[in-house]
Short mmCIF file of C-alpha atoms and ligand atoms in Angstrom, two decimals:
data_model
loop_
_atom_site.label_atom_id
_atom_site.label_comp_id
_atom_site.label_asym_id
_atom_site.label_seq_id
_atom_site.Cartn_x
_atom_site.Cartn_y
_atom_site.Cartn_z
CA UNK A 14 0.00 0.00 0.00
CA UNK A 15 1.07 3.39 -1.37
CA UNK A 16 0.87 5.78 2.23
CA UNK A 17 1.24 9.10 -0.17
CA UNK A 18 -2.22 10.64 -0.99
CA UNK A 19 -2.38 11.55 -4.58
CA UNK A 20 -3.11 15.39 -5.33
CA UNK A 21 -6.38 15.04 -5.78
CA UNK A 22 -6.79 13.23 -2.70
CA UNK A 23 -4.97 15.62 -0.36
CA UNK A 24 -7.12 18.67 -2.09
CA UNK A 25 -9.79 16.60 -0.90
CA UNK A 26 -8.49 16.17 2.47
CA UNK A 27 -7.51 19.68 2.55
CA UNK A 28 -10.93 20.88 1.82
CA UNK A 29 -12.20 18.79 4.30
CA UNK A 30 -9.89 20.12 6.81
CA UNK A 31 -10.45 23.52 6.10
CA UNK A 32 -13.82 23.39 6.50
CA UNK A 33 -13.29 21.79 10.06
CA UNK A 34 -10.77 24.50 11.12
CA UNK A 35 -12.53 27.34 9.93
CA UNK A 36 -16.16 26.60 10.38
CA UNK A 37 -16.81 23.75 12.57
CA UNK A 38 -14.69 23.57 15.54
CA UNK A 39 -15.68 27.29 15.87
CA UNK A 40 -19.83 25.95 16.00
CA UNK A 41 -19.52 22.43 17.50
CA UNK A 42 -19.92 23.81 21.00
CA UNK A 43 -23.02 26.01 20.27
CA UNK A 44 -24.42 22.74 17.84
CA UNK A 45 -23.98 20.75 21.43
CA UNK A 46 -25.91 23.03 23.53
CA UNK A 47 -28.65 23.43 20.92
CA UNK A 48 -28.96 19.75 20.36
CA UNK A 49 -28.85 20.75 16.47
CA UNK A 50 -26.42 21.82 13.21
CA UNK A 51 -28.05 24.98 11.46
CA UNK A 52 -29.34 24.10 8.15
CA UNK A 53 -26.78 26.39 6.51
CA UNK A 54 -23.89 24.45 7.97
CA UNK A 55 -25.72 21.36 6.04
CA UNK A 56 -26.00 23.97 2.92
CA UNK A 57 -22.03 24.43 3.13
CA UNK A 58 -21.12 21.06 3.97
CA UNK A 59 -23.36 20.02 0.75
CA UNK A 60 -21.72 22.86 -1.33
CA UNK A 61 -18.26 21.48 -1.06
CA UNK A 62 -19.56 18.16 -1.92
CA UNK A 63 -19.52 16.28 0.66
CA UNK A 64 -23.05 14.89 0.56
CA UNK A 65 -21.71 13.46 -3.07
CA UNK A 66 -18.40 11.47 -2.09
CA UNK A 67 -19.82 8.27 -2.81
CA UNK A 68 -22.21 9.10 -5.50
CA UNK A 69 -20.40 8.13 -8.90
CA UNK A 70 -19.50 10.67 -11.12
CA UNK A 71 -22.57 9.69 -13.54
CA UNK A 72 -24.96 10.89 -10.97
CA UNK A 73 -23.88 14.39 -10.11
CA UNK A 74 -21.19 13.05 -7.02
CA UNK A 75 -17.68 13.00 -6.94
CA UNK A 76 -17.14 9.19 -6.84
CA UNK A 77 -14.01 9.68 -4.64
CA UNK A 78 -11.62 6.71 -3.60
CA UNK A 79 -12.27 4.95 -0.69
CA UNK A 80 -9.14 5.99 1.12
CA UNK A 81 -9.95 9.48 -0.05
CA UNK A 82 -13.02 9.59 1.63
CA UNK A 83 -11.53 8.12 4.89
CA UNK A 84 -8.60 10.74 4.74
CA UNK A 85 -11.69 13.11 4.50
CA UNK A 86 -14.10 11.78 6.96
CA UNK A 87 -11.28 12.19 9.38
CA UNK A 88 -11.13 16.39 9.17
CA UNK A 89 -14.21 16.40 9.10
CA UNK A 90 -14.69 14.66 12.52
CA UNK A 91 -11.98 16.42 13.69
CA UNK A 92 -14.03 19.80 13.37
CA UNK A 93 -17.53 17.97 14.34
CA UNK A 94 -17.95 14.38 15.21
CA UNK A 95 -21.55 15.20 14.74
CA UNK A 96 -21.47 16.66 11.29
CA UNK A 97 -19.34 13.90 10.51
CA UNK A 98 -21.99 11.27 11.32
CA UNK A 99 -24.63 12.92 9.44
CA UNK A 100 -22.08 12.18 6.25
CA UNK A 101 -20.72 9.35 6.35
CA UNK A 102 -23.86 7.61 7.53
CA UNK A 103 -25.56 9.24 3.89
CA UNK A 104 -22.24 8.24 1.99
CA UNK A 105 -20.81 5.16 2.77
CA UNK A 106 -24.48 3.46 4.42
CA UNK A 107 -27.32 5.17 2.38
CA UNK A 108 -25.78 6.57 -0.76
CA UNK A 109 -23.08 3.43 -1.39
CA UNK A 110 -25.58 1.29 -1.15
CA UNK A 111 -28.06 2.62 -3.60
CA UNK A 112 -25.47 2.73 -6.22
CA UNK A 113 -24.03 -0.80 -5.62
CA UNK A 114 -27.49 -2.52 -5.54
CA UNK A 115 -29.91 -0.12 -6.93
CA UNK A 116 -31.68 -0.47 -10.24
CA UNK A 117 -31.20 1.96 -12.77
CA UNK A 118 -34.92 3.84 -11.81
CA UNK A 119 -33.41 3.84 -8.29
CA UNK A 120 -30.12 4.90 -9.30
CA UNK A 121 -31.88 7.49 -11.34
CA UNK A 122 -34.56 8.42 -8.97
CA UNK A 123 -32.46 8.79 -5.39
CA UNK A 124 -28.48 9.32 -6.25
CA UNK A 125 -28.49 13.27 -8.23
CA UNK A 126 -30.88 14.32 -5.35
CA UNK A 127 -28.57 12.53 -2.42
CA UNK A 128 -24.65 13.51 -4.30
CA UNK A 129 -26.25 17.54 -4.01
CA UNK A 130 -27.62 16.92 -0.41
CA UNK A 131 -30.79 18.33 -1.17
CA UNK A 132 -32.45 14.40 -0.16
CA UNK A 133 -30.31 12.83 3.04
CA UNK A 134 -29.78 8.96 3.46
CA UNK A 135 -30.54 7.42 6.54
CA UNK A 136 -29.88 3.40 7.51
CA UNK A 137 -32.54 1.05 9.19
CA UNK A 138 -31.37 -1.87 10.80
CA UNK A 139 -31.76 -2.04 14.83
CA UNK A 140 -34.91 -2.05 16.91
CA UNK A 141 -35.64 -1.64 20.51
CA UNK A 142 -35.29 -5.21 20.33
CA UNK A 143 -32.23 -5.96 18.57
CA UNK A 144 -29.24 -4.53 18.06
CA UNK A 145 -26.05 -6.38 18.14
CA UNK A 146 -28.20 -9.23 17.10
CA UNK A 147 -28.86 -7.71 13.72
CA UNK A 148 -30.80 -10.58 12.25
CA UNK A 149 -33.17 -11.42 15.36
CA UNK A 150 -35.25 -7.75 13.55
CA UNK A 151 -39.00 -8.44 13.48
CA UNK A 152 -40.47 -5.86 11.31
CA UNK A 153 -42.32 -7.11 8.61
CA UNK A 154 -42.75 -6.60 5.45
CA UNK A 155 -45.82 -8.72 3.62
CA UNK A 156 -45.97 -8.87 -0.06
CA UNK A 157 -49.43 -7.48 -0.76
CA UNK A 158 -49.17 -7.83 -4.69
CA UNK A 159 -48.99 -4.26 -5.65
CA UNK A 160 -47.17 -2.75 -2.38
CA UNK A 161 -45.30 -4.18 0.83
CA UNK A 162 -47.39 -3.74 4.03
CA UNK A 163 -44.88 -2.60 6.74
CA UNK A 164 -45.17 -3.24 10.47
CA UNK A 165 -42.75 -2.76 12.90
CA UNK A 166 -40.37 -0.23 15.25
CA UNK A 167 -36.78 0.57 13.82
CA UNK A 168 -34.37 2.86 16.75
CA UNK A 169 -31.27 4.49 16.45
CA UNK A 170 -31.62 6.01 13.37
CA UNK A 171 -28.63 8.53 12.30
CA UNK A 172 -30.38 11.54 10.30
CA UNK A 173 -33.52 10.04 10.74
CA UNK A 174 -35.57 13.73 11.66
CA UNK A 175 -34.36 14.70 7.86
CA UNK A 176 -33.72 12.29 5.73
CA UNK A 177 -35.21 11.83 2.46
CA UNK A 178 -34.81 8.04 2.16
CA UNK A 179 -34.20 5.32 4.28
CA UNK A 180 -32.97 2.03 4.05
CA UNK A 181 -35.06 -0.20 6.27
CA UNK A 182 -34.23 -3.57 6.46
CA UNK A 183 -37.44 -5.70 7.25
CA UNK A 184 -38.03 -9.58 7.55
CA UNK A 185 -40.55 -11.00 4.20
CA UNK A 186 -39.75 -14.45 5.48
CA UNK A 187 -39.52 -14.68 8.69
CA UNK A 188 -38.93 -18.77 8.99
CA UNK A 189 -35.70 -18.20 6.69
CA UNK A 190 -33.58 -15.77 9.63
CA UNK A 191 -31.17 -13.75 8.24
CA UNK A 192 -31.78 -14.78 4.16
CA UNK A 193 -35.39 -13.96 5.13
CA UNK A 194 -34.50 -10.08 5.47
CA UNK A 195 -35.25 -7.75 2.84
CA UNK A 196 -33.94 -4.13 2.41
CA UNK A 197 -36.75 -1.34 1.42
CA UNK A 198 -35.70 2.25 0.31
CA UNK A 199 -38.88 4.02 1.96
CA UNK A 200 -39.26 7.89 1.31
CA UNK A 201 -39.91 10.38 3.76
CA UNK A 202 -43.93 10.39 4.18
CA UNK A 203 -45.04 7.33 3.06
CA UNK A 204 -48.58 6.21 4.05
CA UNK A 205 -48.48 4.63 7.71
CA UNK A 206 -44.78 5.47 8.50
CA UNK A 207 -43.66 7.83 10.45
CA UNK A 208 -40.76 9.40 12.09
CA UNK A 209 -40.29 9.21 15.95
CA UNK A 210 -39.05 11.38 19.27
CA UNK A 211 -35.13 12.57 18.90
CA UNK A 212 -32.85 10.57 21.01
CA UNK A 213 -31.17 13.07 24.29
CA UNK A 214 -27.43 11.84 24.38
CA UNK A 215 -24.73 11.97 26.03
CA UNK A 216 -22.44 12.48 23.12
CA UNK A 217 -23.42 13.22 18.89
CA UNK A 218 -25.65 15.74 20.79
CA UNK A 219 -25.87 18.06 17.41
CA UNK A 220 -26.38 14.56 15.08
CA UNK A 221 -29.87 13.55 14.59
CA UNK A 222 -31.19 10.31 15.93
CA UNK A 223 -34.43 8.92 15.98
CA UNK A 224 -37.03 5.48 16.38
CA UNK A 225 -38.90 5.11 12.78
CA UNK A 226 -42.68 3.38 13.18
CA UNK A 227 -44.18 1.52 10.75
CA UNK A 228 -47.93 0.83 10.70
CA UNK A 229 -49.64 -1.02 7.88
CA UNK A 230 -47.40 1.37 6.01
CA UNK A 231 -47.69 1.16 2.35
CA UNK A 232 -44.69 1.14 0.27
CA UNK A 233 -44.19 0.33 -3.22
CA UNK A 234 -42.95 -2.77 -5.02
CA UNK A 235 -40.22 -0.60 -6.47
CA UNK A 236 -38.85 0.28 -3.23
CA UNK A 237 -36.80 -3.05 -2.92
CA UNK A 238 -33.21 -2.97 -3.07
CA UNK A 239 -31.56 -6.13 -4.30
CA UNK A 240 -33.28 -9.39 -3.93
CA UNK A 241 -35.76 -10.31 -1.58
CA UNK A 242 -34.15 -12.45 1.08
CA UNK A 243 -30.70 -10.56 0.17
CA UNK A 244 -30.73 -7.90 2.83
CA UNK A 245 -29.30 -9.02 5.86
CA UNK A 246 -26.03 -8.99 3.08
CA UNK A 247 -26.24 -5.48 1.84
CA UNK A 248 -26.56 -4.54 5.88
CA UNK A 249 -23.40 -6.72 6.54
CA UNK A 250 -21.19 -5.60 3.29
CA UNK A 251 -22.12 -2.22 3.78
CA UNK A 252 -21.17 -1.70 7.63
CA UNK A 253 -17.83 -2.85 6.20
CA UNK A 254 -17.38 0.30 4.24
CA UNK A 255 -19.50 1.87 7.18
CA UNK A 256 -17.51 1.01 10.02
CA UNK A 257 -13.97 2.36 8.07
CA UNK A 258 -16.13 5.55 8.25
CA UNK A 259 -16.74 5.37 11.86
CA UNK A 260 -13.01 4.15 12.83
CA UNK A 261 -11.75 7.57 10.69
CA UNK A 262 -14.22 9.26 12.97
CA UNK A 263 -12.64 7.84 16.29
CA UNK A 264 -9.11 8.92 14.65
CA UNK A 265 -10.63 12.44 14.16
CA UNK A 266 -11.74 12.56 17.67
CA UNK A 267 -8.86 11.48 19.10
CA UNK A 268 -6.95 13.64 17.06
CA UNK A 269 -8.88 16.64 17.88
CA UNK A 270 -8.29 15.67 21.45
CA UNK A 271 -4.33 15.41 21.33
CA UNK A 272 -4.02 18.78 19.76
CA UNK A 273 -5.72 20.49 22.35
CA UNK A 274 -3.88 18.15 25.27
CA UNK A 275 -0.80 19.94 23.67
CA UNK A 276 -1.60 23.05 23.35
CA UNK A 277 -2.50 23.35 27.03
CA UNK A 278 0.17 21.49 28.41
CA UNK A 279 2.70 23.59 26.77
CA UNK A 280 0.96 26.60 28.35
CA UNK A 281 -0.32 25.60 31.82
CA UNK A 282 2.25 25.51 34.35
CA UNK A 283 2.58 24.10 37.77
CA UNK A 284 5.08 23.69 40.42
CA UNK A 285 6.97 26.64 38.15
CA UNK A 286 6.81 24.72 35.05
CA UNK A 287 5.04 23.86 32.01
CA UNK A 288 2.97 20.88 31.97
CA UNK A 289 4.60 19.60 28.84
CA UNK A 290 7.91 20.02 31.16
CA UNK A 291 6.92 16.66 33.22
CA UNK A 292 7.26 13.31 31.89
CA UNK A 293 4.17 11.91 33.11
CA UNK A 294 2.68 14.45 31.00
CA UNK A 295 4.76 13.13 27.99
CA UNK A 296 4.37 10.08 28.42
CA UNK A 297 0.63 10.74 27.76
CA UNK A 298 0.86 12.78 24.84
CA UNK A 299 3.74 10.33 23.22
CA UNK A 300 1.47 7.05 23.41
CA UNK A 301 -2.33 9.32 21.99
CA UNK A 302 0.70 10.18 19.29
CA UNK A 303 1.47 6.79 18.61
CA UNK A 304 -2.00 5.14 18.84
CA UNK A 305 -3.34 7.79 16.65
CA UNK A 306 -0.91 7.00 14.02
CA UNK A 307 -1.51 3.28 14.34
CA UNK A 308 -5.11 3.47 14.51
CA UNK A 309 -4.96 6.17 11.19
CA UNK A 310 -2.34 3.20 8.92
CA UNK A 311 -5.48 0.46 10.47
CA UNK A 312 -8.09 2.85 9.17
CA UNK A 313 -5.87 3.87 5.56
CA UNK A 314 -5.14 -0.08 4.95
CA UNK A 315 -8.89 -0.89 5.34
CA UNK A 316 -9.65 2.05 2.97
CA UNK A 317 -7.32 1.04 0.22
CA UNK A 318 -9.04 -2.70 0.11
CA UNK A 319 -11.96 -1.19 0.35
CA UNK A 320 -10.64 0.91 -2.64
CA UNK A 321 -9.51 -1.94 -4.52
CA UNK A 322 -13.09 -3.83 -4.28
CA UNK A 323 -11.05 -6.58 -1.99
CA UNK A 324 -13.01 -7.55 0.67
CA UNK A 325 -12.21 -5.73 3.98
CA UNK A 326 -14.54 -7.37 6.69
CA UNK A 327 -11.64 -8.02 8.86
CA UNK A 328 -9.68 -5.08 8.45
CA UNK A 329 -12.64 -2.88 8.98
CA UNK A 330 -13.61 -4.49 12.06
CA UNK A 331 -9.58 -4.05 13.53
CA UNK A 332 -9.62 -0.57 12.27
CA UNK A 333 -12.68 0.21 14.06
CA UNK A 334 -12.42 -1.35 17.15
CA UNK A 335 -8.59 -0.09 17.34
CA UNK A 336 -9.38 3.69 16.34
CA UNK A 337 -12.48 3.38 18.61
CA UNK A 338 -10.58 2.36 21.45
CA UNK A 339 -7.64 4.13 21.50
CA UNK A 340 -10.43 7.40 20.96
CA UNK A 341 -11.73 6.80 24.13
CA UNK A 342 -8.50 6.73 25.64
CA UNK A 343 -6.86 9.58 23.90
CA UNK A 344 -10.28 11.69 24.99
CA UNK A 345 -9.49 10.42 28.78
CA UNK A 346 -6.26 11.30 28.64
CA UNK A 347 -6.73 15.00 27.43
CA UNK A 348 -9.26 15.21 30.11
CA UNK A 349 -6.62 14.15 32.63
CA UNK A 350 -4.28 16.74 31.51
CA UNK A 351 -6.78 20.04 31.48
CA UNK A 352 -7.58 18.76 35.12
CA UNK A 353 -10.55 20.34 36.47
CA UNK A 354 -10.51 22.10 33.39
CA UNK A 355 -11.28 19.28 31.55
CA UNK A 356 -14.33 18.71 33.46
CA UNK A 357 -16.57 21.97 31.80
CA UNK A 358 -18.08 22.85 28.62
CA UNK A 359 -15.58 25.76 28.17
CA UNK A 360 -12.94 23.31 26.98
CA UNK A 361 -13.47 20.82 24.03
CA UNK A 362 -12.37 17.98 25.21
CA UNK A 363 -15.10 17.60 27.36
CA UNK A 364 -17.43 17.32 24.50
CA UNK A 365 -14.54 14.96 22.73
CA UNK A 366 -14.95 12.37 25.26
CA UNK A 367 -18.62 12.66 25.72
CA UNK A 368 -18.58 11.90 21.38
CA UNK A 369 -15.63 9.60 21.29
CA UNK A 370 -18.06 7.00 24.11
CA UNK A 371 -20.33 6.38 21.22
CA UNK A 372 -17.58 4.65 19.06
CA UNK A 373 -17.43 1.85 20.75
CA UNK A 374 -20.91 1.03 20.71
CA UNK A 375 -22.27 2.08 17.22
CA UNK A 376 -22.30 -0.25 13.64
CA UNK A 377 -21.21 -2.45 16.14
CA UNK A 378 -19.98 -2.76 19.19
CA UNK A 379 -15.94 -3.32 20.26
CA UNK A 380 -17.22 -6.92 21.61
CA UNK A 381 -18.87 -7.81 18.25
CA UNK A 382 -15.90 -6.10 16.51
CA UNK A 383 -13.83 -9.19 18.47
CA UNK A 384 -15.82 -11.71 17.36
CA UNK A 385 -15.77 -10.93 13.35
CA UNK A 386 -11.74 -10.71 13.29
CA UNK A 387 -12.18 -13.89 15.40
CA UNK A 388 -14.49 -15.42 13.23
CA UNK A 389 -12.16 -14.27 10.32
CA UNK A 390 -8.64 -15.69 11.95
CA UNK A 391 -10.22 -18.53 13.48
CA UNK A 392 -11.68 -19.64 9.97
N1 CAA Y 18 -20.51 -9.05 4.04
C1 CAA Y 18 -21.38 -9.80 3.32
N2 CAA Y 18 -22.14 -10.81 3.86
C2 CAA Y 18 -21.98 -11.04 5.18
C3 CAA Y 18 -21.09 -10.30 5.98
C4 CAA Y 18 -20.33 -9.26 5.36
N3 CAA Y 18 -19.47 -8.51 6.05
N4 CAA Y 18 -21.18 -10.73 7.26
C5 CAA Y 18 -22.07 -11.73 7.26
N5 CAA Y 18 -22.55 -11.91 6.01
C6 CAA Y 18 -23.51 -12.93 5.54
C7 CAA Y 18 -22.98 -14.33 5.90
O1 CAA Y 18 -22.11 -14.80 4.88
C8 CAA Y 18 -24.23 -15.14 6.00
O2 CAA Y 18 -24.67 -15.47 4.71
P1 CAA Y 18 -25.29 -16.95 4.38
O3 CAA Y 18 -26.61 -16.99 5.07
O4 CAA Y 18 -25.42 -16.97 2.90
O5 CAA Y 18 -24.33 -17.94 4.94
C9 CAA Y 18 -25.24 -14.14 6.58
O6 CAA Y 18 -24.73 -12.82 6.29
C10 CAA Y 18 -25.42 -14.29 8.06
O7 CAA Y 18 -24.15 -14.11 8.64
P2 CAA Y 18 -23.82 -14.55 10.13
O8 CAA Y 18 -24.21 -15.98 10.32
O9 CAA Y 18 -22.41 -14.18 10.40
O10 CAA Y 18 -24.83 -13.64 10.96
P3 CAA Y 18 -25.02 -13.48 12.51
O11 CAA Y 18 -26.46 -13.45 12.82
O12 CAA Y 18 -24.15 -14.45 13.25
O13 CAA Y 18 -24.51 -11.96 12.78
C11 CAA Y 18 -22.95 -10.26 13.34
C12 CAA Y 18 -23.26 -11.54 12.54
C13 CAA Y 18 -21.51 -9.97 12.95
C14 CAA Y 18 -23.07 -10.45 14.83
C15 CAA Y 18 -23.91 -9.12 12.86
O14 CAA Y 18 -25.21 -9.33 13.34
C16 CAA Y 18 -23.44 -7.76 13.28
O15 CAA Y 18 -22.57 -7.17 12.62
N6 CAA Y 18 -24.03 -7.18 14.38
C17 CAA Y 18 -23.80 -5.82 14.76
C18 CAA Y 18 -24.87 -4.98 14.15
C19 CAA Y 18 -24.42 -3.59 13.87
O16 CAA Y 18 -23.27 -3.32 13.55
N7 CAA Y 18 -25.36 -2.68 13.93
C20 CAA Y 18 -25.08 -1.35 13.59
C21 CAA Y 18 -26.33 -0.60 13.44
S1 CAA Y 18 -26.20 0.59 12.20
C22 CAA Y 18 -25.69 2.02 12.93
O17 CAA Y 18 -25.19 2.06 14.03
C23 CAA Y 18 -25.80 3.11 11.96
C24 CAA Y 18 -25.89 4.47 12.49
O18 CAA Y 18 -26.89 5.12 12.33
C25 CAA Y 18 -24.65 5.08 13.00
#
């Protein structure tokens, strides 16, 4: 694997990162608070494109390369984990998907609307009764001839108080368990479906999530993606490209964390000296250096199979459980070094390790992260 970006890679990566330093680390604290990111923050985020990464060029996005788009999704979690969700969830979950199992009306119908922003993607899969056990979902979906008739509770869905479609994976058989799952591209307002209370978190606070109902809702024949019975596989593949989105998160985070643990340790003293004087203090910031570099070549090698079309189950799942990990404890560590400072809403990194919790736990948790590179070296 070739570690140099290419130049159009790094002016992606550089757009991405401008946007973060100049627009929203300035707003993430304010978005927190508020429990919301102003629509014109959306507006700018879709201006430069990024709404489009993984639309192909044929449908208005910018098709970029996987490892592009991680290099990306870092900056721009670096600025605002919560922005950052909203994105990659519509790229790499929503928008990815459409275009590797759509049909051309679908492809034609969902992809110009989603690479400009105007129409957000959102992605369906847990319930209030299953989560990490994806494929124990009981929402229905009955073929009624002309239309599926929809029943069931989805939770935890990213941009699900604005999104224009959403991929909601259902059960049409339910005696066949995970090849009896079905994926559905429902649009916003469909008869009988309707869009529940916003989550209150402790972290994401400015991202959007929500429980979806579904009550005799009517939706279309068209509206499948892929084969019936083939969904529980387009969930799977496509939390591998999802999850290298999440683990570049996590690096962002963490990141965004170590620069401001250095930055005040080099300017707080105590006992007559500069934090970044004592060694207990470097020892801190040397290992969030090292992880952070480790957990970035995990997320960039994952990225580049991706790239390639080579599966990357296994590599996603290290990258993200890695990244996710050593987030949490980059986050604790910058904490530990503001001191009491580190405990308010004046200082970022409060909010960093309130967002960086959440990595561990979403499109899969660190335990089930374990068990598929298990699965994977165990054979
Ligand atoms: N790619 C393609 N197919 C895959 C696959 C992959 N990565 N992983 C599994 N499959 C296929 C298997 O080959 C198998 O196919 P066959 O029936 O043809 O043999 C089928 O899927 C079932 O696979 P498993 O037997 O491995 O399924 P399982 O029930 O044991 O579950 C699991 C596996 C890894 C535990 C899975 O349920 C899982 O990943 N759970 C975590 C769920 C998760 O990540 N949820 C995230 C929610 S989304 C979210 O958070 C989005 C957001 O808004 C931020």
């Amino acid at each position: 694997m070739d570690f140099e970006l290419t130049e159009s890679m790094t002016m992606l990566r550089d757009a991405a990162r401008t946007f973060a330093d100049k627009r929203l680390k300035a707003g993430a604290p304010e978005w927190d608070e508020a429990e919301a990111i102003p629509d014109e923050v959306y507006k700018e985020a879709a201006e430069l494109g990024f709404f489009g990464l993984s639309v192909p060029e044929e449908f208005g996005g910018l098709g970029v390369d996987a490892l592009a788009y991680a290099a990306a999704m870092e900056e721009l979690a670096r600025g605002s984990a919560s922005l950052q969700v909203c994105v990659t969830v519509h790229n790499s979950l929503a928008a990815a998907a459409i275009a590797k199992h759509g049909t051309g009306e679908q492809k034609k119908k969902y992809l110009p609307k989603m690479a400009s922003g105007e129409w957000i993607g959102a992605y369906s899969l847990s319930e209030p009764g299953s989560g990490t056990d994806a494929a124990s979902l009981t929402t229905t979906a009955e073929d009624k001839g002309d239309h599926w008739l929809v029943n069931g509770a989805k939770a935890w869905v990213t941009n699900g108080g604005f999104a224009s479609v959403f991929l909601v994976f259902v059960s049409t058989n339910k005696a066949a368990g995970s090849r009896g799952i079905s994926c559905l591209l429902v649009d916003k307002g469909a008869p009988g479906f309707s869009v529940g209370k916003k989550e209150k978190k402790m972290g994401l606070r400015a991202s959007d999530t929500r429980e979806l109902a579904f009550v005799s809702a009517k939706i279309p024949k068209s509206a499948l993606l892929g084969a019936v019975g083939g969904g529980f596989k387009i969930a799977m593949s496509q939390l591998d490209s999802g999850r290298v989105g999440i683990a570049a998160q996590a690096v962002g985070i963490a990141q965004a964390a170590f620069e401001e643990a250095v930055a005040y340790a080099k300017e707080r003293r105590q006992f007559g000296k500069r934090l970044a004087e004592f060694q207990l203090t470097q020892a801190k910031l040397a290992d969030m250096a090292t992880n952070i570099e480790a957990a970035r070549l995990l997320v960039w090698r994952a990225a580049d199979l991706l790239g390639r079309g080579v599966k990357c189950t296994k590599e996603a799942s290290m990258a993200k459980s890695f990244a996710s990990r050593i987030a949490n404890k980059a986050c604790f560590d910058a904490v530990q070094i503001h001191g009491g400072n580190g405990f308010v809403r004046e200082f970022p990194v409060e909010r960093y390790y309130r967002d960086a919790r959440v990595t561990e736990i979403y499109e899969g948790t660190t335990e089930i992260q374990s068990l598929i590179v298990a699965r994977e070296v165990l054979g």
